[in-house]
mmCIF file of N, CA and C in Angstrom:
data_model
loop_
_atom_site.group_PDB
_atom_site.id
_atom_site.type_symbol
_atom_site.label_atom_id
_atom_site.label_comp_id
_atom_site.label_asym_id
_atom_site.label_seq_id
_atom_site.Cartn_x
_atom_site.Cartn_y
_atom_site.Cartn_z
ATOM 1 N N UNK O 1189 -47.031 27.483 -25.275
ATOM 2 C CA UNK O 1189 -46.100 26.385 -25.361
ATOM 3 C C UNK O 1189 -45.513 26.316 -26.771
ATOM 4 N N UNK O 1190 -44.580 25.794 -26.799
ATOM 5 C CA UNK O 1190 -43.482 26.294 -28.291
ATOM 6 C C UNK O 1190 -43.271 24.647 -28.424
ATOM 7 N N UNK O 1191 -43.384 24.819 -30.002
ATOM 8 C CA UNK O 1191 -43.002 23.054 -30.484
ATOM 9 C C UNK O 1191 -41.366 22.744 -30.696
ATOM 10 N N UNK O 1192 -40.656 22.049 -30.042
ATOM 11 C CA UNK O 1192 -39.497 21.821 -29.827
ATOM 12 C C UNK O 1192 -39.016 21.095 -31.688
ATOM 13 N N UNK O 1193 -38.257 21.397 -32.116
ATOM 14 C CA UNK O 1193 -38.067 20.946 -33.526
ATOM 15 C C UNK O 1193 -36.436 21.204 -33.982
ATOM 16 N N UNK O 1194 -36.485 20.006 -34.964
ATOM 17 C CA UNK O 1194 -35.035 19.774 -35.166
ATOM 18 C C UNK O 1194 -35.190 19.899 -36.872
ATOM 19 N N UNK O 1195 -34.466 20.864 -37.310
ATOM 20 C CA UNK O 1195 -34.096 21.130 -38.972
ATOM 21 C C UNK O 1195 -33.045 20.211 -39.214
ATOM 22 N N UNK O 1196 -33.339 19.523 -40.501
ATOM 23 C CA UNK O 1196 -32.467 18.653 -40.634
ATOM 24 C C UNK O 1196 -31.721 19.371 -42.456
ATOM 25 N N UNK O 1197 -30.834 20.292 -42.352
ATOM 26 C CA UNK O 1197 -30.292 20.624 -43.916
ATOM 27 C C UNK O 1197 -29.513 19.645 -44.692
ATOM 28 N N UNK O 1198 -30.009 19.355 -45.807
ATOM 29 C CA UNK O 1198 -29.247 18.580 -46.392
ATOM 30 C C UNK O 1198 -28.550 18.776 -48.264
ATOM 31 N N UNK O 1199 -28.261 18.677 -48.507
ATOM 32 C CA UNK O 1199 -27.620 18.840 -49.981
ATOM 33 C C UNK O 1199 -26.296 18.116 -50.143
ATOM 34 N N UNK O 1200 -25.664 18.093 -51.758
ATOM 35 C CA UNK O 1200 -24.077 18.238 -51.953
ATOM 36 C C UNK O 1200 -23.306 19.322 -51.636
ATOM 37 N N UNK O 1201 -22.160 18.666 -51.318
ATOM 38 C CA UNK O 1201 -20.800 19.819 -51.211
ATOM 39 C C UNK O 1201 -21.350 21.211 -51.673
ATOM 40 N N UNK O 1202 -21.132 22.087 -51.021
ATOM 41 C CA UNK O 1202 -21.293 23.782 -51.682
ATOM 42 C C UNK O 1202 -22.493 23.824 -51.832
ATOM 43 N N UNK O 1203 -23.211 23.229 -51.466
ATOM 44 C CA UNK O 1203 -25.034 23.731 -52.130
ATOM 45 C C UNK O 1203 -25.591 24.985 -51.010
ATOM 46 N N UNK O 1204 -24.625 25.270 -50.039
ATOM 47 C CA UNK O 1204 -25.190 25.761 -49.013
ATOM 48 C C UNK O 1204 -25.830 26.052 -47.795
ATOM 49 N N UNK O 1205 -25.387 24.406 -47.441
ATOM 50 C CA UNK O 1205 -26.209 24.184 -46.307
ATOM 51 C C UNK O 1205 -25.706 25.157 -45.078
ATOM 52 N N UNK O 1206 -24.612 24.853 -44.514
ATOM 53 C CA UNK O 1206 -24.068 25.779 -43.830
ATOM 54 C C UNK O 1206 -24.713 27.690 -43.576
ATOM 55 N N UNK O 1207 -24.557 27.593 -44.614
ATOM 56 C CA UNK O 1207 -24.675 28.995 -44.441
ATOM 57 C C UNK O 1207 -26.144 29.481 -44.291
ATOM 58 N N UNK O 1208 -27.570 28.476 -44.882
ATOM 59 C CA UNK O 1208 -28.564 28.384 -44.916
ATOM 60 C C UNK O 1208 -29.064 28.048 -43.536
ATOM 61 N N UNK O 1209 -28.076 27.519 -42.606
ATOM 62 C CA UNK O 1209 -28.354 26.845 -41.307
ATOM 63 C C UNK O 1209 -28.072 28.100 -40.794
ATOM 64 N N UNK O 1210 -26.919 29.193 -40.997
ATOM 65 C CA UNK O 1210 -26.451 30.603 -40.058
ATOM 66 C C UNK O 1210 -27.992 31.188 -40.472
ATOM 67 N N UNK O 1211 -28.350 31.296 -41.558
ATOM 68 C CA UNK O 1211 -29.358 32.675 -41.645
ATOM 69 C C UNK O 1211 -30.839 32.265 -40.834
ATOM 70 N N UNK O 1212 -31.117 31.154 -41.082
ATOM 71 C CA UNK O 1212 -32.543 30.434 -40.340
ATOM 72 C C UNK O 1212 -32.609 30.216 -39.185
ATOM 73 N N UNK O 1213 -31.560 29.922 -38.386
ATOM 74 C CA UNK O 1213 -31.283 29.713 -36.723
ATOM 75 C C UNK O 1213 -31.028 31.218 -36.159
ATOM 76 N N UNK O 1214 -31.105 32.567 -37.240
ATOM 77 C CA UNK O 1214 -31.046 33.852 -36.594
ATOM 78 C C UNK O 1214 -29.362 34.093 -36.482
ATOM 79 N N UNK O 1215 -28.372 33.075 -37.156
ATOM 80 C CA UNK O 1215 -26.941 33.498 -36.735
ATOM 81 C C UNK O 1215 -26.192 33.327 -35.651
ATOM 82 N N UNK O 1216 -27.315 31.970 -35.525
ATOM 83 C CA UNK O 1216 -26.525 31.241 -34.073
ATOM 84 C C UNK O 1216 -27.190 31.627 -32.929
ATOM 85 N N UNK O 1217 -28.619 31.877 -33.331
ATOM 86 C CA UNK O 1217 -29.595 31.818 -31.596
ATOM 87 C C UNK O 1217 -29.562 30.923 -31.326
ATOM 88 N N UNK O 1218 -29.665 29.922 -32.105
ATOM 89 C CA UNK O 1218 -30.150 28.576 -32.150
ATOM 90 C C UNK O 1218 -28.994 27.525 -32.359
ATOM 91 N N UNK O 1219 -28.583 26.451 -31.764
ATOM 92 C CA UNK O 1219 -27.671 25.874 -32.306
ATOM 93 C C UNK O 1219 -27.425 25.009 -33.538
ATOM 94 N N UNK O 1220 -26.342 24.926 -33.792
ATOM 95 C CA UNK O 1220 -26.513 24.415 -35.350
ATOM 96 C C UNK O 1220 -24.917 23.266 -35.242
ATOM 97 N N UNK O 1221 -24.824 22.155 -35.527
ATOM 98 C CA UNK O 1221 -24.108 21.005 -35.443
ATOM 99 C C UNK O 1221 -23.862 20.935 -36.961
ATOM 100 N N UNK O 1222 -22.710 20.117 -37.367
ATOM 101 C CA UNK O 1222 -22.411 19.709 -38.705
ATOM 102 C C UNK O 1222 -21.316 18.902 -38.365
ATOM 103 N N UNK O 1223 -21.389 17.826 -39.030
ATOM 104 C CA UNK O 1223 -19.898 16.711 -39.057
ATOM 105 C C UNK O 1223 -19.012 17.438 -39.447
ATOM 106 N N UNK O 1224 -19.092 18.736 -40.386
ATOM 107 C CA UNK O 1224 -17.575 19.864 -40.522
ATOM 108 C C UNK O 1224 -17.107 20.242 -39.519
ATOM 109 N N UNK O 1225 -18.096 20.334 -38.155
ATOM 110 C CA UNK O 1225 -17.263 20.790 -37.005
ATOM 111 C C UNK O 1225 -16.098 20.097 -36.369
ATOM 112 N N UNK O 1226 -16.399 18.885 -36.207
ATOM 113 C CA UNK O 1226 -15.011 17.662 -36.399
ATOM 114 C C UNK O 1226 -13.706 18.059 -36.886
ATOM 115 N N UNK O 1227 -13.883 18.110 -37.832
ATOM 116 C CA UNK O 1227 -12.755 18.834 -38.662
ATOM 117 C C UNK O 1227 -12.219 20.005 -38.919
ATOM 118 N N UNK O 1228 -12.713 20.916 -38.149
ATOM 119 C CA UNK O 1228 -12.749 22.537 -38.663
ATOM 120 C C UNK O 1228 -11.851 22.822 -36.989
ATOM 121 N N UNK O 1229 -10.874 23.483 -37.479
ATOM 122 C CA UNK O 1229 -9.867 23.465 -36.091
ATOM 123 C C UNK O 1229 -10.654 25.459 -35.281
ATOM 124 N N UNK O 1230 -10.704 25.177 -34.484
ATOM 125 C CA UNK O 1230 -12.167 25.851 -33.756
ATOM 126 C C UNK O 1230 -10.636 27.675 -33.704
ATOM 127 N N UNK O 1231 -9.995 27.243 -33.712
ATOM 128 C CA UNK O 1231 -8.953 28.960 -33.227
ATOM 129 C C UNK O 1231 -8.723 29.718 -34.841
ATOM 130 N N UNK O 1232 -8.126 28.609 -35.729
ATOM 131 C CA UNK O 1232 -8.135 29.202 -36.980
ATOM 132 C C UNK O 1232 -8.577 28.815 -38.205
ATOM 133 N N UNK O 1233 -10.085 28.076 -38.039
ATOM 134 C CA UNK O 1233 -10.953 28.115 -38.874
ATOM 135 C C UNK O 1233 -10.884 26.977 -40.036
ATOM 136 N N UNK O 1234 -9.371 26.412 -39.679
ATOM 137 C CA UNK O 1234 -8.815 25.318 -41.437
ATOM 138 C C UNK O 1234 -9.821 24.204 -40.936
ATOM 139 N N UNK O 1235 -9.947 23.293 -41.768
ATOM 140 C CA UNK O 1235 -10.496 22.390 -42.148
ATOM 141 C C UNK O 1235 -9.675 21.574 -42.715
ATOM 142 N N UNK O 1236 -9.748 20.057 -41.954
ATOM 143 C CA UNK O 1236 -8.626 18.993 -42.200
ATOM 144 C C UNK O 1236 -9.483 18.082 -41.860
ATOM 145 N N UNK O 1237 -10.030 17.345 -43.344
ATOM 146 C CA UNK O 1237 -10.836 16.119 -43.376
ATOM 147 C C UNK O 1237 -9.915 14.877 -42.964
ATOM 148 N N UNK O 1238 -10.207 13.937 -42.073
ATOM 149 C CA UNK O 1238 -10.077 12.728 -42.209
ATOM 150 C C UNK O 1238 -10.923 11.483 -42.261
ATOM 151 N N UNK O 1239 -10.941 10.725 -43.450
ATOM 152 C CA UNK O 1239 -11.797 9.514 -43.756
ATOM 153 C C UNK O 1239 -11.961 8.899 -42.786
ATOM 154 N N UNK O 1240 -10.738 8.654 -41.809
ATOM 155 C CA UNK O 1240 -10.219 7.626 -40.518
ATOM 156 C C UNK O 1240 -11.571 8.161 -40.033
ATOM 157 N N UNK O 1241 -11.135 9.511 -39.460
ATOM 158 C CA UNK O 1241 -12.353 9.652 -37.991
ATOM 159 C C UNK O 1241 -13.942 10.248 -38.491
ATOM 160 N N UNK O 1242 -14.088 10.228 -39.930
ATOM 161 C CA UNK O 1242 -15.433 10.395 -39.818
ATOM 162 C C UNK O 1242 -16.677 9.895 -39.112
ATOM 163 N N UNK O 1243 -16.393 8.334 -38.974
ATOM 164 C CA UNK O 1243 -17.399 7.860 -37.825
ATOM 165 C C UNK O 1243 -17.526 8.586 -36.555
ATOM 166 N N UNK O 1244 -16.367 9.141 -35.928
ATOM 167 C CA UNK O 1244 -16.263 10.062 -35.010
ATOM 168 C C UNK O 1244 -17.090 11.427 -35.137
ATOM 169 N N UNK O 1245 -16.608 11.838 -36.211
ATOM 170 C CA UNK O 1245 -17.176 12.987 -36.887
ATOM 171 C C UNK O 1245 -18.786 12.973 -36.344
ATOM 172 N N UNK O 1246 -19.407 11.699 -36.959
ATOM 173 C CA UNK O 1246 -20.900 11.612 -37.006
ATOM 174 C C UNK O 1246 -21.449 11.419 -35.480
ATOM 175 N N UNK O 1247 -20.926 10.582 -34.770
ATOM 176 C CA UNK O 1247 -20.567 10.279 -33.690
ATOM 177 C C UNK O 1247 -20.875 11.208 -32.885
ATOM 178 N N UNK O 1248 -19.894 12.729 -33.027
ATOM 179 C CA UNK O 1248 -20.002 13.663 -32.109
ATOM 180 C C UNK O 1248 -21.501 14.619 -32.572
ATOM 181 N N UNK O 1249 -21.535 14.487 -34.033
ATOM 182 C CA UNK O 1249 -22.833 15.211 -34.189
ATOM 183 C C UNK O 1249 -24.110 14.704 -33.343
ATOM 184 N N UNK O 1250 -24.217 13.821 -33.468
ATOM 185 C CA UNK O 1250 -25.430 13.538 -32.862
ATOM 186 C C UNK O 1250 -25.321 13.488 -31.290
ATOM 187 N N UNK O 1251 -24.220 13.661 -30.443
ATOM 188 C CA UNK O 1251 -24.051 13.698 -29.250
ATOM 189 C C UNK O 1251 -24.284 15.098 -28.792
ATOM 190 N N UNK O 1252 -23.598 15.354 -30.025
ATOM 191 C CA UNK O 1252 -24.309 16.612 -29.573
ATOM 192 C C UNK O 1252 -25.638 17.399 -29.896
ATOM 193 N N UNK O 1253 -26.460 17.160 -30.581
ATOM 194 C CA UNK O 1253 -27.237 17.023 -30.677
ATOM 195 C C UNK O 1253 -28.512 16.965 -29.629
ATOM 196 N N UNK O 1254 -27.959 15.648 -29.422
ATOM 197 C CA UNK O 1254 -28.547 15.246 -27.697
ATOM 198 C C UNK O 1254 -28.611 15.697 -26.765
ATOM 199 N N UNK O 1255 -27.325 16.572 -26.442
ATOM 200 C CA UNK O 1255 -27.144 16.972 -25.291
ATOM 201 C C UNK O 1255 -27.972 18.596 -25.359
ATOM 202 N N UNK O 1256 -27.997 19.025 -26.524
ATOM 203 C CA UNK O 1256 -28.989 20.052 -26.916
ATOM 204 C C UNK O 1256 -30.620 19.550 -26.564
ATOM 205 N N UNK O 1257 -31.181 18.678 -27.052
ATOM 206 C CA UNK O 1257 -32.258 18.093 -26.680
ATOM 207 C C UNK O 1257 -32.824 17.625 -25.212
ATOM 208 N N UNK O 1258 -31.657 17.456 -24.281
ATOM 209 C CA UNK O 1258 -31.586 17.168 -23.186
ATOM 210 C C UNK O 1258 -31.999 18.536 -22.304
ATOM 211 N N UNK O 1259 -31.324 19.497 -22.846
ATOM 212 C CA UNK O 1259 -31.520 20.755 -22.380
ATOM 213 C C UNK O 1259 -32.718 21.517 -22.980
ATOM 214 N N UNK O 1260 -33.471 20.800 -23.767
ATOM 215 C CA UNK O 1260 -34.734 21.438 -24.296
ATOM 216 C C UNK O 1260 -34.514 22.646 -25.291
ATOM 217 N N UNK O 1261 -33.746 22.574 -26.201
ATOM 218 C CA UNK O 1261 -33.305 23.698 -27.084
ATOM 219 C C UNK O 1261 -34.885 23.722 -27.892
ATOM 220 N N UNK O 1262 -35.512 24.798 -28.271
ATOM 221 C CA UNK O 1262 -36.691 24.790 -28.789
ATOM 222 C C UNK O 1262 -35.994 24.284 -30.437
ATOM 223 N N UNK O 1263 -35.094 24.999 -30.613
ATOM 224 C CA UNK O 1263 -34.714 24.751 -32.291
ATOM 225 C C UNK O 1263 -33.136 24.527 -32.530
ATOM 226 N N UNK O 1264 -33.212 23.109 -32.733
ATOM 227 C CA UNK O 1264 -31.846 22.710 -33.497
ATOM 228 C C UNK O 1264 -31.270 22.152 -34.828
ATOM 229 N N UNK O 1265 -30.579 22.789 -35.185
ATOM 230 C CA UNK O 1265 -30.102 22.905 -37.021
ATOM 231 C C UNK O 1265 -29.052 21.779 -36.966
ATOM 232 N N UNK O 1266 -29.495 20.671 -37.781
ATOM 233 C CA UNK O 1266 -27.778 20.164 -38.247
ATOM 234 C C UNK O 1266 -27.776 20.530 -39.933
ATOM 235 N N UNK O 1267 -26.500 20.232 -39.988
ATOM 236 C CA UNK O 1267 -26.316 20.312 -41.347
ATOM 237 C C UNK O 1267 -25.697 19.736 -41.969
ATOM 238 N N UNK O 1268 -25.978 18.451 -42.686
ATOM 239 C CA UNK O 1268 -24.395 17.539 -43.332
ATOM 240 C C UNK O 1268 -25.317 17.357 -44.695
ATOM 241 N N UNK O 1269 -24.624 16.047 -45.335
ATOM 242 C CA UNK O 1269 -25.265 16.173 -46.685
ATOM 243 C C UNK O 1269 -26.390 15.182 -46.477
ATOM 244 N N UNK O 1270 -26.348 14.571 -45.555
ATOM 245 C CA UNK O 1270 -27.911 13.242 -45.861
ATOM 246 C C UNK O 1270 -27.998 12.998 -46.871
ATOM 247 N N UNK O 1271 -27.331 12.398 -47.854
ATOM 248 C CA UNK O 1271 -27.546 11.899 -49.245
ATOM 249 C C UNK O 1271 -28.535 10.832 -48.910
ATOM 250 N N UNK O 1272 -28.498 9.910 -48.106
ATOM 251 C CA UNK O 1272 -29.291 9.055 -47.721
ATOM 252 C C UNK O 1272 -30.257 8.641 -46.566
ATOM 253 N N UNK O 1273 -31.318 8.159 -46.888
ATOM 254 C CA UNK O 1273 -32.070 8.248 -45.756
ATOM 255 C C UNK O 1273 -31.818 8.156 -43.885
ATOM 256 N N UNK O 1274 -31.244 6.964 -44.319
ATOM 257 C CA UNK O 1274 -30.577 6.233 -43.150
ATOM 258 C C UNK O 1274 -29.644 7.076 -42.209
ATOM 259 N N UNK O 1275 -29.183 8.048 -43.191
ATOM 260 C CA UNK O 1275 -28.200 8.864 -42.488
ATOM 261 C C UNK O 1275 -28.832 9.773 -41.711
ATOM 262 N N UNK O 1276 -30.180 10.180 -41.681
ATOM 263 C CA UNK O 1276 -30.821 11.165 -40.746
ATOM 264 C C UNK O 1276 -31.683 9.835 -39.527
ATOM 265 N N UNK O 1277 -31.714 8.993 -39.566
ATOM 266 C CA UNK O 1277 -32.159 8.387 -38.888
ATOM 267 C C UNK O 1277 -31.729 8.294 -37.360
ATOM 268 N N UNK O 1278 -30.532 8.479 -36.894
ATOM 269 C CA UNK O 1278 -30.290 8.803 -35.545
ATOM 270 C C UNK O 1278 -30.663 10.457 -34.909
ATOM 271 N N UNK O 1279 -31.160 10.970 -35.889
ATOM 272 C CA UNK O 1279 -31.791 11.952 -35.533
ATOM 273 C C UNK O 1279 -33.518 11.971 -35.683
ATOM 274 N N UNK O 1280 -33.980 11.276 -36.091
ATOM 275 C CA UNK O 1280 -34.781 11.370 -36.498
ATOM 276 C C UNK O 1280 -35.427 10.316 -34.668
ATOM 277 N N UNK O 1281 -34.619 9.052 -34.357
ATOM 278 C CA UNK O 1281 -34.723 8.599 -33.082
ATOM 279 C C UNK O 1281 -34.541 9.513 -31.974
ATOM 280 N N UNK O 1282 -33.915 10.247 -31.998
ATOM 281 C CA UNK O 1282 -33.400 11.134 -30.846
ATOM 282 C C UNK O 1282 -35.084 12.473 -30.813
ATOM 283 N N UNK O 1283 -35.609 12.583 -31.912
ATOM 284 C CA UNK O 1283 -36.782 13.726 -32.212
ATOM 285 C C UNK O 1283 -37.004 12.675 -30.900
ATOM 286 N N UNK O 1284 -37.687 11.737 -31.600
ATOM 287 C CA UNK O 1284 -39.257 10.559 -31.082
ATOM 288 C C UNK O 1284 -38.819 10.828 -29.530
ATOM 289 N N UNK O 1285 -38.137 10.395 -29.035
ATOM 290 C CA UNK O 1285 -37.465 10.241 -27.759
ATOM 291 C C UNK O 1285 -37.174 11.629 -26.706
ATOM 292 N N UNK O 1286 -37.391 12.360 -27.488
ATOM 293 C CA UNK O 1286 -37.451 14.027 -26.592
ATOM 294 C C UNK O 1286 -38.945 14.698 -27.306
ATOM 295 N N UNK O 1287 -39.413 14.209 -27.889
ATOM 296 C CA UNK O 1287 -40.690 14.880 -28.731
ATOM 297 C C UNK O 1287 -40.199 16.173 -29.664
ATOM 298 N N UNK O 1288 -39.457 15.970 -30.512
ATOM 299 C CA UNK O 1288 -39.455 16.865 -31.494
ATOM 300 C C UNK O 1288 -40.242 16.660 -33.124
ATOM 301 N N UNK O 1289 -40.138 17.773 -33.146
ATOM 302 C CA UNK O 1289 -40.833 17.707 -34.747
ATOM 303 C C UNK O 1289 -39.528 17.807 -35.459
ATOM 304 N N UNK O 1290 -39.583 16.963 -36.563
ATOM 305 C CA UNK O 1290 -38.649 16.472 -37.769
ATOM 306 C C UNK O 1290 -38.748 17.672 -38.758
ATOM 307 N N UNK O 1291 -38.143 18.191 -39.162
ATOM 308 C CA UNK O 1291 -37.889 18.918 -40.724
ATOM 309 C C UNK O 1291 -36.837 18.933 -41.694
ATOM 310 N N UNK O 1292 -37.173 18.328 -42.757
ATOM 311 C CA UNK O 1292 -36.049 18.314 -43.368
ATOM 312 C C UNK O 1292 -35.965 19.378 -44.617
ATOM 313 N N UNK O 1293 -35.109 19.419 -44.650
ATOM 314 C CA UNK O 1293 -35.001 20.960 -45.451
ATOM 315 C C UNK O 1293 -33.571 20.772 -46.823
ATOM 316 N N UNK O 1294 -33.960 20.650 -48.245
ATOM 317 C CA UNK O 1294 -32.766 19.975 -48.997
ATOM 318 C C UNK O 1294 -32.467 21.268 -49.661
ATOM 319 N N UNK O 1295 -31.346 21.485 -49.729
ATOM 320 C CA UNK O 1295 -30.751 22.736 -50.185
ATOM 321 C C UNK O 1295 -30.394 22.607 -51.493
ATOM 322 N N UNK O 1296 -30.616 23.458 -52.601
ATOM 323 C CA UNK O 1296 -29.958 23.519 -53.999
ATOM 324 C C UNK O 1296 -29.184 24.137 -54.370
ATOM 325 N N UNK O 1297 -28.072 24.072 -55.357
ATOM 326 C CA UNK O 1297 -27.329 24.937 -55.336
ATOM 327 C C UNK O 1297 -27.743 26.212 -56.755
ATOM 328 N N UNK O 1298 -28.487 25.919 -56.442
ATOM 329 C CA UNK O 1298 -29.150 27.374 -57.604
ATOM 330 C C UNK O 1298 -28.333 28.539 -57.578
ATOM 331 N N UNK O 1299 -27.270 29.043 -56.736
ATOM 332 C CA UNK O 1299 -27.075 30.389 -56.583
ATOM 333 C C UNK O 1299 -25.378 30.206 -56.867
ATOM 334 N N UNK O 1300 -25.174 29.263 -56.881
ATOM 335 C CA UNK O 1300 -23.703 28.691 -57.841
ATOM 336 C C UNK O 1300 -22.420 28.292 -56.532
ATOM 337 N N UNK O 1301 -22.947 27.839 -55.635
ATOM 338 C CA UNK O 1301 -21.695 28.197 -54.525
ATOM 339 C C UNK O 1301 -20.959 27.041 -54.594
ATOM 340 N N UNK O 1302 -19.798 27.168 -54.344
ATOM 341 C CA UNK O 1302 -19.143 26.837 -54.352
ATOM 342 C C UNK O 1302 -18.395 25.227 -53.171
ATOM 343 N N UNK O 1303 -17.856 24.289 -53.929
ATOM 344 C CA UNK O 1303 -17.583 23.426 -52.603
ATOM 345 C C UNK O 1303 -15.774 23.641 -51.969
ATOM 346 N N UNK O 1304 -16.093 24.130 -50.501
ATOM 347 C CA UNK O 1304 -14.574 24.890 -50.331
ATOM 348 C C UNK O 1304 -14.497 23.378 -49.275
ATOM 349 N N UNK O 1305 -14.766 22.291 -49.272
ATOM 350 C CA UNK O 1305 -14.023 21.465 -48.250
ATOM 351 C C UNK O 1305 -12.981 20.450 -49.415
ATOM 352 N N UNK O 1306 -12.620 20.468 -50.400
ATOM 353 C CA UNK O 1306 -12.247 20.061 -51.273
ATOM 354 C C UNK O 1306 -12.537 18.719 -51.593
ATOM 355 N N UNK O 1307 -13.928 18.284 -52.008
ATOM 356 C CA UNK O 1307 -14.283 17.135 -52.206
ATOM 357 C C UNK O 1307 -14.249 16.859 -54.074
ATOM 358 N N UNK O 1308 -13.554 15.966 -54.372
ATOM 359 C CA UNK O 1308 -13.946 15.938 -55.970
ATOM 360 C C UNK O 1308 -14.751 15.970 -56.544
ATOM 361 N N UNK O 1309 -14.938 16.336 -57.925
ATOM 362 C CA UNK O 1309 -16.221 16.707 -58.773
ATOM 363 C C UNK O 1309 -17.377 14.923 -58.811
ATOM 364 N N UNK O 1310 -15.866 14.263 -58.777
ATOM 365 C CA UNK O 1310 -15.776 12.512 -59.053
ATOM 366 C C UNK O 1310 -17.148 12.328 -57.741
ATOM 367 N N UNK O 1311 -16.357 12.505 -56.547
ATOM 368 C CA UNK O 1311 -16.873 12.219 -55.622
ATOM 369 C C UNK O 1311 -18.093 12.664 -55.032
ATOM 370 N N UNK O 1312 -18.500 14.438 -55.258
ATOM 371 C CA UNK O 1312 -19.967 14.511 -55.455
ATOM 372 C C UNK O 1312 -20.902 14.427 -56.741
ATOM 373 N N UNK O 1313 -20.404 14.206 -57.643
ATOM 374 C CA UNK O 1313 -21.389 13.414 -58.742
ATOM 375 C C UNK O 1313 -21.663 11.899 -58.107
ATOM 376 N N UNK O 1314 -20.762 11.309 -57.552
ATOM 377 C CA UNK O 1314 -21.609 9.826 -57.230
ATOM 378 C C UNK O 1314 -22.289 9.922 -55.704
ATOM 379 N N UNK O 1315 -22.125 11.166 -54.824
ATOM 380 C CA UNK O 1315 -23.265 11.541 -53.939
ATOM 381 C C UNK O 1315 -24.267 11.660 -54.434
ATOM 382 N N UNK O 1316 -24.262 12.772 -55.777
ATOM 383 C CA UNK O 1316 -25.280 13.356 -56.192
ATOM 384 C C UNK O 1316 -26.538 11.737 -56.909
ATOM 385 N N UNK O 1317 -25.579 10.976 -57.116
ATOM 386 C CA UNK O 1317 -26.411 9.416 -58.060
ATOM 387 C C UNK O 1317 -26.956 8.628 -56.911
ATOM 388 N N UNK O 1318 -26.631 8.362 -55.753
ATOM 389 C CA UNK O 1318 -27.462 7.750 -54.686
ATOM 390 C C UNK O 1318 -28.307 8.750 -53.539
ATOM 391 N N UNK O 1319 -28.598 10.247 -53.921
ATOM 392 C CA UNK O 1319 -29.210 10.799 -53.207
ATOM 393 C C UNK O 1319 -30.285 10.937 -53.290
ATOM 394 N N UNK O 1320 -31.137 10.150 -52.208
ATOM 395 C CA UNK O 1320 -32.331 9.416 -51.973
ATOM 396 C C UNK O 1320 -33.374 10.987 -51.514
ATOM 397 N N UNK O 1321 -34.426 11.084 -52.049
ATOM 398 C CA UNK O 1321 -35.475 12.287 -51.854
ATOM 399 C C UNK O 1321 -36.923 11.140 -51.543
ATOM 400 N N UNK O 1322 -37.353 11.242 -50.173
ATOM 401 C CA UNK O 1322 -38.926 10.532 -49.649
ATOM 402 C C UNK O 1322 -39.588 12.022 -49.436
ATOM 403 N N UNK O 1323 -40.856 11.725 -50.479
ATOM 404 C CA UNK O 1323 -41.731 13.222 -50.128
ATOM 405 C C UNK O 1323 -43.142 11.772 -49.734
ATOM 406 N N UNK O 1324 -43.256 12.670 -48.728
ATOM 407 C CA UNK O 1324 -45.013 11.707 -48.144
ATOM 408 C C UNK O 1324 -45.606 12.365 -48.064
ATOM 409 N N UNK O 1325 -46.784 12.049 -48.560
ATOM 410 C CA UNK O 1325 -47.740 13.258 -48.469
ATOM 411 C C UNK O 1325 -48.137 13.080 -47.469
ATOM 412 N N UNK O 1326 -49.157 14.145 -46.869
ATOM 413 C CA UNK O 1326 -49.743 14.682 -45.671
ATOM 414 C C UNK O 1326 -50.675 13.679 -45.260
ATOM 415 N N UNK O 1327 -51.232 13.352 -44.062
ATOM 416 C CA UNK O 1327 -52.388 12.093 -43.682
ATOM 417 C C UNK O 1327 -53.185 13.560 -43.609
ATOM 418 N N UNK O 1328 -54.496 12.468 -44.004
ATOM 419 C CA UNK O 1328 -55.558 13.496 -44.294
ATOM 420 C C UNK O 1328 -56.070 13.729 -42.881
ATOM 421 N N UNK O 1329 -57.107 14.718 -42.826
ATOM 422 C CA UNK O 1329 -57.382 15.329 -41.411
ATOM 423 C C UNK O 1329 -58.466 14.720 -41.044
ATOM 424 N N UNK O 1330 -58.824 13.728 -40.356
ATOM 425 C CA UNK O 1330 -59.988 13.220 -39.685
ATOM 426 C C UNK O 1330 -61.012 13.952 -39.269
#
């Protein structure tokens, strides 16, 4: 029996999540969701943010999501920035509720990459000032 589990990638702009989500899911064995998909026009690849429909954006991630979970995907990748806790929390309900195991996984940008959705320097420096890190340690083993 295989433990059903949901990777949760998170970082700033360009740190890599994306691409950290292609190499760990095997390159798309596995499915992998991101609020960029919203925006990313699926025939020729551009990317056209709108503030308006980001709720949408988030909206569809986690629907879809679900509908992955519904179907018993052993392993599903999202990938957005979770600067904040709260923001993994509809995933984190959707685990409890299909029995998945939680992982969260925070990406650095150690390797220098680059942010190509054109977000300002302005605008991820003040991601980077409210991005919330909970490490819990382990319950001990009875």
């Amino acid at each position: 029996m295989f433990v059903k589990s949901i990777i949760l990638i998170r970082g700033l702009p360009g740190s890599g999540k994306s691409s950290l989500a292609r190499v760990i899911s095997g390159n798309g064995n596995y499915p992998i969701y991101s609020v960029d998909d919203f925006f990313t026009d699926k025939e020729s690849g551009s990317y056209n943010f709108d503030h308006k429909q980001n709720h949408l954006a988030y909206s569809a991630c986690v629907e879809n999501t679900r509908k992955s979970m519904e179907a018993r995907c052993e392993k599903i990748f999202v990938d957005n920035t979770f600067t904040m806790d709260w923001e993994m929390e509809p995933y984190e309900k959707l685990a409890k509720e299909f029995d998945y195991r939680v992982y969260v996984v925070t990406v650095e940008n150690r390797h220098g990459g680059t942010n190509i959705h054109g977000i300002s320097e302005e605008m991820v420096e003040r991601m980077a000032s409210k991005y919330e890190v909970k490490l819990i340690p382990p319950k001990k083993k009875s």
